[in-house]
Structure formats: structure tokens, C-alpha cells
Short mmCIF file of C-alpha atoms in Angstrom, two decimals:
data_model
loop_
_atom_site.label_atom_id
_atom_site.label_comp_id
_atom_site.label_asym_id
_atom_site.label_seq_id
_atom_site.Cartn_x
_atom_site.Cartn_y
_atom_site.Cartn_z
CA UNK A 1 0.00 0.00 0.00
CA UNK A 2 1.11 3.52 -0.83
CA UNK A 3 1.11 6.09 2.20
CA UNK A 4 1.17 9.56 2.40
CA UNK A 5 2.45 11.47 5.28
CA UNK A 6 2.20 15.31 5.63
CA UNK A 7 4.32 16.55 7.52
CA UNK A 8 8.58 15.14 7.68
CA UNK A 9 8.57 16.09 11.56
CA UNK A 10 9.42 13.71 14.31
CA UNK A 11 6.34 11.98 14.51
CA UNK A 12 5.64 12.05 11.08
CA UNK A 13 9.15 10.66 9.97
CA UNK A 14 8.48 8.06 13.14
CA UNK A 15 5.89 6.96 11.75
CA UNK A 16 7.24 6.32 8.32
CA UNK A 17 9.81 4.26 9.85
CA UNK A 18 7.73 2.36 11.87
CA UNK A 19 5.22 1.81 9.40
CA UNK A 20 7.99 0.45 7.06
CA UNK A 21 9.84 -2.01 9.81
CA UNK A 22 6.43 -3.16 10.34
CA UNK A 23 5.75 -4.02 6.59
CA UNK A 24 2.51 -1.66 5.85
CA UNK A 25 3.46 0.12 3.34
CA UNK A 26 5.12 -0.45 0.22
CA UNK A 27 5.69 3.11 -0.50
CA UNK A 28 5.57 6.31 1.33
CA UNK A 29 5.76 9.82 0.31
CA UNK A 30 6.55 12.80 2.80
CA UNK A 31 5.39 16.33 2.38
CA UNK A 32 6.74 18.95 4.14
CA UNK A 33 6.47 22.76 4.03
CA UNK A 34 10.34 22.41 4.64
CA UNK A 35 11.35 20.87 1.53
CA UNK A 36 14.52 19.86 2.33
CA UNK A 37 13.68 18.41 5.73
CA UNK A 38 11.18 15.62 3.77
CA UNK A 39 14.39 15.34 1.53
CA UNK A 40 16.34 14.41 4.36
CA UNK A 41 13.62 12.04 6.24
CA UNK A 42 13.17 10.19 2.92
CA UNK A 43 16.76 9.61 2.47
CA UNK A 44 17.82 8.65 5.89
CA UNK A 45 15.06 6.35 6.44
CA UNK A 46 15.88 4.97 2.37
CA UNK A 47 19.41 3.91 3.85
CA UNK A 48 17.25 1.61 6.95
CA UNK A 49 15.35 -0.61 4.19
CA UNK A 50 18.27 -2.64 3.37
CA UNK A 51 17.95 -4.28 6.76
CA UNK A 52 13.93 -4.71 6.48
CA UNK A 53 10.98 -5.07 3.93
CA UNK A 54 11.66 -4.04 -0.11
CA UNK A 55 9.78 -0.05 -0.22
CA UNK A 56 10.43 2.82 -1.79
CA UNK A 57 10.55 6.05 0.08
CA UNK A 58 10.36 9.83 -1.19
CA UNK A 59 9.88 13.21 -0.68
CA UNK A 60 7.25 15.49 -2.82
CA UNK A 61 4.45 17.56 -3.26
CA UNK A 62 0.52 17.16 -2.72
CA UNK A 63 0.41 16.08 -6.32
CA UNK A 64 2.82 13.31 -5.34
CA UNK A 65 0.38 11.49 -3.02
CA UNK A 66 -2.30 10.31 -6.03
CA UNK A 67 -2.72 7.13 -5.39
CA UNK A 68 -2.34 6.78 -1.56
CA UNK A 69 -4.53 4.62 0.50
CA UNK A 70 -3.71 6.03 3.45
CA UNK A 71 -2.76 9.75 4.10
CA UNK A 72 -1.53 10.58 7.73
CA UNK A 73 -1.61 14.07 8.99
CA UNK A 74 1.32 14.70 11.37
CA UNK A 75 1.52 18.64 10.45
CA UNK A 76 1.36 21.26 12.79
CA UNK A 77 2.46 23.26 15.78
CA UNK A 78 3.74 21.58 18.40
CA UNK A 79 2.89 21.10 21.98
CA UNK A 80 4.67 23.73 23.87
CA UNK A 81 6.13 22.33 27.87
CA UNK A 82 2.80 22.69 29.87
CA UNK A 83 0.57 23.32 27.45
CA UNK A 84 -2.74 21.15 26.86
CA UNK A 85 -3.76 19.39 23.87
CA UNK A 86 -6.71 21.21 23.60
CA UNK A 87 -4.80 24.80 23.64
CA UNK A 88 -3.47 23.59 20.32
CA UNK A 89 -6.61 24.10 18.58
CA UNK A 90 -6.49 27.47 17.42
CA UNK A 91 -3.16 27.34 16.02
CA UNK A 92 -3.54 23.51 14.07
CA UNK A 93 -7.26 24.29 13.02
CA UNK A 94 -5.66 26.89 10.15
CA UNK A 95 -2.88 24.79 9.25
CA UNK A 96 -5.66 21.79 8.78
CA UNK A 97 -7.71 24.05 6.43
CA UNK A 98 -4.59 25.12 4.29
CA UNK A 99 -3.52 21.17 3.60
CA UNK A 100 -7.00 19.78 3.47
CA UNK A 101 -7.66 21.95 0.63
CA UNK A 102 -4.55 20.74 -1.36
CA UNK A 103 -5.02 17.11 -0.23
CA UNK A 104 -8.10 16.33 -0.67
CA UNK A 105 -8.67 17.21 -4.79
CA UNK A 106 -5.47 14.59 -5.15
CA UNK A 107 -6.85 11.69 -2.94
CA UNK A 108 -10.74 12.10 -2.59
CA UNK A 109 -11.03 8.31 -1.81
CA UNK A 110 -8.20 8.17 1.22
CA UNK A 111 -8.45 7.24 4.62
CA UNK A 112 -7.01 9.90 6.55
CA UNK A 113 -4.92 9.05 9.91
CA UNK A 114 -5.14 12.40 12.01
CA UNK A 115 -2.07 12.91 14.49
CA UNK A 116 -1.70 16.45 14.79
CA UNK A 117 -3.05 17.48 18.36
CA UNK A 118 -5.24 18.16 19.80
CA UNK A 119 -6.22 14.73 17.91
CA UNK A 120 -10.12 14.87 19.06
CA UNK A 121 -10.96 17.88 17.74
CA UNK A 122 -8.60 18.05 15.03
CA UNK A 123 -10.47 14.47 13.83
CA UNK A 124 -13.87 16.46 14.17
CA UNK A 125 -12.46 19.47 12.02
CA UNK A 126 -10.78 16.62 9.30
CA UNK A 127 -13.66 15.02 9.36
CA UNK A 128 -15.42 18.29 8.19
CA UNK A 129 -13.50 19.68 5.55
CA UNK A 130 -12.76 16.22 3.76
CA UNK A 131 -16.05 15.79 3.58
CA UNK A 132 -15.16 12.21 3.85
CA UNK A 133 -17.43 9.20 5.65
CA UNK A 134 -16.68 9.50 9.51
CA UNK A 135 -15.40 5.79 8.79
CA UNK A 136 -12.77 6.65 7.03
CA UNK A 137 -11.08 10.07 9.05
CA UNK A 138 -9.75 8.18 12.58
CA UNK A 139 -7.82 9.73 14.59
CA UNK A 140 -4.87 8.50 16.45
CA UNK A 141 -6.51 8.84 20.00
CA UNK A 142 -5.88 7.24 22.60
CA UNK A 143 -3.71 4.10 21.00
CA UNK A 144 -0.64 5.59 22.83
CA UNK A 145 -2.45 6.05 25.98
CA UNK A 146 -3.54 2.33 25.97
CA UNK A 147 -0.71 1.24 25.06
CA UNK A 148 0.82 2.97 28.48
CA UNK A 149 -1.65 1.72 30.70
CA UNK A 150 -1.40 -1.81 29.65
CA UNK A 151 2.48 -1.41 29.75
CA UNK A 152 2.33 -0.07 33.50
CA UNK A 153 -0.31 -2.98 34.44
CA UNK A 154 1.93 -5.81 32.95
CA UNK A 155 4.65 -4.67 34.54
CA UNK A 156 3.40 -4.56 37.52
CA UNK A 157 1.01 -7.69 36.84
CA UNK A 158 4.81 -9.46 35.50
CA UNK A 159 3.04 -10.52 31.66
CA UNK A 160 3.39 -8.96 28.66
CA UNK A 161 1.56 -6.10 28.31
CA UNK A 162 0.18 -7.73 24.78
CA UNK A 163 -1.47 -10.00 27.50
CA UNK A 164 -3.12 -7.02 28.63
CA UNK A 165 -6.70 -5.83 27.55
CA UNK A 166 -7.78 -2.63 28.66
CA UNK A 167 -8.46 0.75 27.27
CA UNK A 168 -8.12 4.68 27.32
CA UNK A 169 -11.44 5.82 26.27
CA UNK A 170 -12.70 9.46 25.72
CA UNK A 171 -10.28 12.34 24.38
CA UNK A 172 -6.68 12.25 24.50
CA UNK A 173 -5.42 14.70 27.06
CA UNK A 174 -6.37 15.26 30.83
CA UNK A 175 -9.85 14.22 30.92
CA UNK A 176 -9.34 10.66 29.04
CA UNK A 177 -11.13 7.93 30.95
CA UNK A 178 -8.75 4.76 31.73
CA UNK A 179 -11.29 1.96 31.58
CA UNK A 180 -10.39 -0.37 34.92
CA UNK A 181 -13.47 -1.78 35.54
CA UNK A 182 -13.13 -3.92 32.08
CA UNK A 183 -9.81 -4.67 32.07
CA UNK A 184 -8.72 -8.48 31.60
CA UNK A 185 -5.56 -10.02 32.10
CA UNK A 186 -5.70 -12.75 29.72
CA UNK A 187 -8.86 -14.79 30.01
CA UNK A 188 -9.41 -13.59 33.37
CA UNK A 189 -10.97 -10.09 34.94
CA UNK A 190 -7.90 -8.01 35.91
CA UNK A 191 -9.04 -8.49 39.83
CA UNK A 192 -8.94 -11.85 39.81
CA UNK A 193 -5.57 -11.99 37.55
CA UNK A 194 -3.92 -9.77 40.05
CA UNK A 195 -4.89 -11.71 43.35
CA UNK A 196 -4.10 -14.87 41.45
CA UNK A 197 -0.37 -13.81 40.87
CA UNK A 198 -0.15 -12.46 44.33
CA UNK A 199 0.18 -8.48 42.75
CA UNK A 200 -2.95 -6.70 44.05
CA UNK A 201 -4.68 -3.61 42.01
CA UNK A 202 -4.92 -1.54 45.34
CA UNK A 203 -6.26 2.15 45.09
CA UNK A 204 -2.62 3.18 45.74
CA UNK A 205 -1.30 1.64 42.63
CA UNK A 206 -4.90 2.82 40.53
CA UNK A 207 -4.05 6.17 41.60
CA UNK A 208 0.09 5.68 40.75
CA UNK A 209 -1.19 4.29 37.10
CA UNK A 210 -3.71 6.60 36.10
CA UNK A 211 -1.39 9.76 37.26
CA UNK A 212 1.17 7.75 35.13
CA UNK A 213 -1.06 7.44 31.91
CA UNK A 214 -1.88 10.75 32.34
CA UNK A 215 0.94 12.70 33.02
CA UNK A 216 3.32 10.88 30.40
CA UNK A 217 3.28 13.17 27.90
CA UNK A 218 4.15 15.84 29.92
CA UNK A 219 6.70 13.87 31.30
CA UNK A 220 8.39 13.37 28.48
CA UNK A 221 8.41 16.85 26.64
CA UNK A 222 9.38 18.26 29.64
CA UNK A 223 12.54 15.66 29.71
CA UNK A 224 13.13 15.82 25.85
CA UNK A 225 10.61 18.53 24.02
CA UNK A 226 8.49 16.34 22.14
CA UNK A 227 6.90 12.50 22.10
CA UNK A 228 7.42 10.52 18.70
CA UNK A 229 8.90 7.17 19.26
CA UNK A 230 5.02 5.56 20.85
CA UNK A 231 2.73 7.76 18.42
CA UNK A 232 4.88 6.98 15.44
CA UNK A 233 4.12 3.12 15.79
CA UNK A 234 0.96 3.88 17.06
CA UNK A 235 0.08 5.52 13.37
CA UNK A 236 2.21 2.00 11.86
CA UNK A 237 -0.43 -0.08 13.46
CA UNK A 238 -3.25 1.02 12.21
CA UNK A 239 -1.84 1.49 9.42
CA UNK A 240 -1.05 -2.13 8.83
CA UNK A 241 -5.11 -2.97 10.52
CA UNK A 242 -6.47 -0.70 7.35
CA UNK A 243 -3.42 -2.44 4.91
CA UNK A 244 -4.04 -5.81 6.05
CA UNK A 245 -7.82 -5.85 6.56
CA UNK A 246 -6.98 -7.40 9.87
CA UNK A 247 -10.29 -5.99 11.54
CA UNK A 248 -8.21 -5.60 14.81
CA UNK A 249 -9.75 -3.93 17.92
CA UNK A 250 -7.55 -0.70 18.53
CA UNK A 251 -8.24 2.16 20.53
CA UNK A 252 -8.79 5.58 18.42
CA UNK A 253 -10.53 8.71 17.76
CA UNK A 254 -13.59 9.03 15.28
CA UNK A 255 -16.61 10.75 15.20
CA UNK A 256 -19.18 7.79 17.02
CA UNK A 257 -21.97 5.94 15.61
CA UNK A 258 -25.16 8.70 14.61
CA UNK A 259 -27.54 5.91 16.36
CA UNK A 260 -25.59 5.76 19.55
CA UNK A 261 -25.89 7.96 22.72
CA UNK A 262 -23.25 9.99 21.78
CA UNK A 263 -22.65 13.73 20.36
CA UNK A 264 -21.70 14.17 16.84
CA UNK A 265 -17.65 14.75 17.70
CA UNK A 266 -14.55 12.61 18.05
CA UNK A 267 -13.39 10.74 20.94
CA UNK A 268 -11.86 7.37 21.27
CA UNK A 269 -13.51 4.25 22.05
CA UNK A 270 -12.40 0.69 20.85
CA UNK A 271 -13.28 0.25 17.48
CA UNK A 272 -12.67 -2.52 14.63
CA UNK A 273 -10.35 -1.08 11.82
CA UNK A 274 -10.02 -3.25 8.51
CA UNK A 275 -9.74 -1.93 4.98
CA UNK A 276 -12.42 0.90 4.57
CA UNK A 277 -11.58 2.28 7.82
CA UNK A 278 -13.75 2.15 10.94
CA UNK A 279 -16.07 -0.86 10.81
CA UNK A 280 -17.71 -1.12 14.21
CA UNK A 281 -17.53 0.80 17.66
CA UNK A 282 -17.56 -1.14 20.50
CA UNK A 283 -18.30 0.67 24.35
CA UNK A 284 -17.25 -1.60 26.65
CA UNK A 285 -19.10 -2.02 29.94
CA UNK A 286 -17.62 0.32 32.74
CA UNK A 287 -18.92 1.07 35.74
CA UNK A 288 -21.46 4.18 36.74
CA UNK A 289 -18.09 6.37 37.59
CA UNK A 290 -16.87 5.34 34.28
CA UNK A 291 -19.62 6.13 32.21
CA UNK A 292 -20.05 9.26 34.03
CA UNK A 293 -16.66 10.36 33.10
CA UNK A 294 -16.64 9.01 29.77
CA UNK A 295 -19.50 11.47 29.06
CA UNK A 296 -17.81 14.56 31.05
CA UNK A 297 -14.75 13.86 28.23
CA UNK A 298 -17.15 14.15 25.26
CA UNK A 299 -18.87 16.82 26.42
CA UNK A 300 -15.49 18.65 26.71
CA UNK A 301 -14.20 17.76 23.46
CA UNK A 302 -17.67 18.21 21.20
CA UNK A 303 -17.79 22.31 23.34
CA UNK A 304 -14.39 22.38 22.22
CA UNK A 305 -15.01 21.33 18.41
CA UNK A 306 -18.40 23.56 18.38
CA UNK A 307 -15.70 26.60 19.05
CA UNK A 308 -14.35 25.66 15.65
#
């Protein structure tokens, strides 16, 4: 599959990389505003494919994506040390306009991959503008955040945190919604897992991995200025669900089902991703807290979106 990424910055060249260790792409284009920096990303990550899968990588223009299946979005200001996701908006929601209305006359039939923060309401505005099926303009949501929290539970549960099912549901940023009450541990409920191996979930260590999940990203820009390595292979994996048709169960951000109980904006909730995009949401069953929250995230996000 040929992929499209605008924007050659750290997440967006991440991702290329990832997404060509992985296998999902057979070719990739970057576009940058910076010419010479999408030069550069192309040719450095060119000189890794000796050592994994046969692809072709480049560096061009809009016109240079025809043909994509997949176009990521990875363009935009960044996050500044302490600032939320959701004080991005202003500042991405005009670069969005300016590169959705060279992209989209090129690839009218893409899925789009939105990374560029803040990723909930930067999904709604996509979404928007494309004019695209909601099933087909996901957002990267909160795969990186469940990845985290199952990472922190297996270590401290001593499996693999691919033995880990649980989810970050509602918007990516401070009010996101980490979903304990149906989190497994294998075949088991994560309780029972936990008592089993002799490792507890006590409200100590809740409270130490929620703050954890949370606080990561702030963490980690104020340690090295910016997060790239988890989002870039974040972007490769769904990437490769959509390339593959796998119909895997991931964690992102897209506008919810019109029959559901939700408003018309994007937040993540588990959903099944195959070839056309989005093929199924799936709410799992949390408790009244839970749900309560869940809802208090929306609600924040769709105000936020409405300000648009």
C-alpha cells in the first residue's frame, strides 16, 4: 500500500519508519512545508530498508500522493512544555484548512490518519472539511495512551503487556477515561488476575497508574521537548489494521456511531479497523463512575469542536 504522510517532523518521519519495519506500506511519500527536511527524512530512512521489507521512500508535493490509500496528517504546531492538547486548537485548526484543501482534490477516496493534536478535535475538524465518511477520518486517539496503561499494568502484573486488555477511552489529554473496571488479564478479569499472581490492584497503585497514563506526555516533553517514538508506531499499526484488513480492535478517535448515545464529535472508544476504515464501535461495559466520566470527556471535546 502507498502512504502519504504530511508533515517530515518527528512523529511524522516516526511513523514512516515504523510503518515500514512493520511491513505496511510499500511506498511512502513525505510532504513537508520544509522541503529539504522531507528530503532528508526520505533519504535517511531509504538507507534503513536494506535491513527490512523491499519499499520505496520519497519526498514530494501534494500532487505526489495520487494514489495513496492512506494519508496521515502529522503537520502542525507543536505542543509547547505545559501546554494542553486542547490549547493547540487554534493554532492547528488553520494549518488543517490550508492542507486539506490541497489534499483532498489529489486523494478524494483516502483514509485519513489524524495525528496532529489536539487529535479529538482536530479528527472532528478533518472530518469536516474532507467531507469524507466519519469511517474513514480516525484519529490517532488514545492508542498511545492504551498502550501505556497496559504497559504499566503488565509490569506490575509481571506478563506482557500484549497480555493485557484494557483501554483509554474518551479524548486524548487530561480528561481521558482509563477503563479499569473492564480490564482483563488474559482470560481472566484483571481483579482476579492480580490476586491470582499475588500483585494486588490496590487504590494506591490505581491512583500511581492513572497519574502515570496521564501525566506521560508531559513527562516526556518536559525531559526531551516532544513525544514521537510511541505515536509513530501507534500511526504504523493502524496502518497495517487498514493495509491488512486485519479488523483488529484498537483504541482511536472518530466521530461515534449517529444511532448511539453519543454527540456528533470525536473521541476514542475501541473500534474494529479493517480496509475501509472504521467498521464497528464497541463501548465496553464500565462502571457508573466510568460512564459518568466518559460522558464529562465528550462533552469537553464536542464544546471544544463547536468553538471551531
Amino acid at each position: 500500500m502507498k502512504i502519504g504522510i504530511v508533515g517530515a517532523g518527528m512523529v511524522g518521519s516516526t511513523a514512516a519508519y515504523a510503518a515500514l519495519l512493520m511491513g505496511a506500506a510499500s511506498e511512502i511519500v513525505l510532504v513537508d512545508r520544509d522541503p529539504d527536511l522531507a528530503a532528508a527524512q526520505a533519504e535517511d530512512i531509504s538507507h534503513a530498508m536494506p535491513f527490512a521489507a523491499p519499499a520505496r521512500v520519497s519526498a514530494g508535493d501534494y500532487a505526489d500522493l495520487d494514489g495513496a490509500g492512506i494519508v496521515i496528517l502529522a503537520a502542525g504546531v507543536g505542543q509547547r512544555p505545559g501546554e494542553t492538547r486542547l490549547a493547540l486548537l487554534a493554532r492547528n485548526a488553520e494549518v488543517f484548512r490550508d492542507i486539506l484543501g490541497r489534499l483532498m482534490p489529489v486523494v478524494p477516496g483516502a483514509i485519513l490518519l489524524v495525528a496532529t493534536n489536539p487529535v479529538d478535535v482536530m479528527t472532528t475538524l478533518c472530518q469536516r472539511l474532507s467531507g469524507l465518511p466519519p469511517a474513514r477520518v480516525i484519529g490517532s486517539g488514545t492508542i498511545l495512551d492504551t498502550a501505556r496503561f497496559r504497559d504499566m499494568l503488565g509490569r506490575h502484573l509481571g506478563i506482557a503487556p500484549q497480555s493485557v486488555h484494557a483501554y483509554v477511552l474518551g479524548e486524548h489529554g487530561d480528561s481521558e477515561v482509563l477503563g479499569w473496571s473492564a480490564a482483563r488479564a488474559g482470560t481472566m478479569p484483571l481483579g482476579d488476575f492480580a490476586a491470582a499472581a499475588g500483585r494486588p490492584i490496590t487504590p494506591e497503585l490505581r491512583g500511581r497508574i492513572d497519574a502515570g497514563v496521564r501525566s506521560a506526555a508531559y513527562r516526556i516533553i518536559a525531559g526531551k521537548g516532544a513525544t514521537f517514538y510511541g505515536i509513530g508506531a501507534g500511526l504504523a499499526r493502524i496502518a497495517l489494521a487498514i493495509g491488512r484488513d486485519e479488523r483488529a480492535v484498537l483504541s482511536v478517535s472518530a466521530l461515534p456511531d449517529p444511532a448511539g448515545a453519543f454527540p456528533a464529535t470525536a473521541f476514542s472508544l475501541p473500534r474494529v479497523i479493517g480496509r475501509d476504515g472504521i467498521a464497528m464501535d464497541l463501548v465496553p461495559n464500565l462502571d457508573a463512575a466510568e460512564r459518568a466520566a466518559l460522558a464529562d470527556s465528550v462533552a469537553l471535546i464536542d464544546e471544544a469542536a463547536r468553538a471551531v
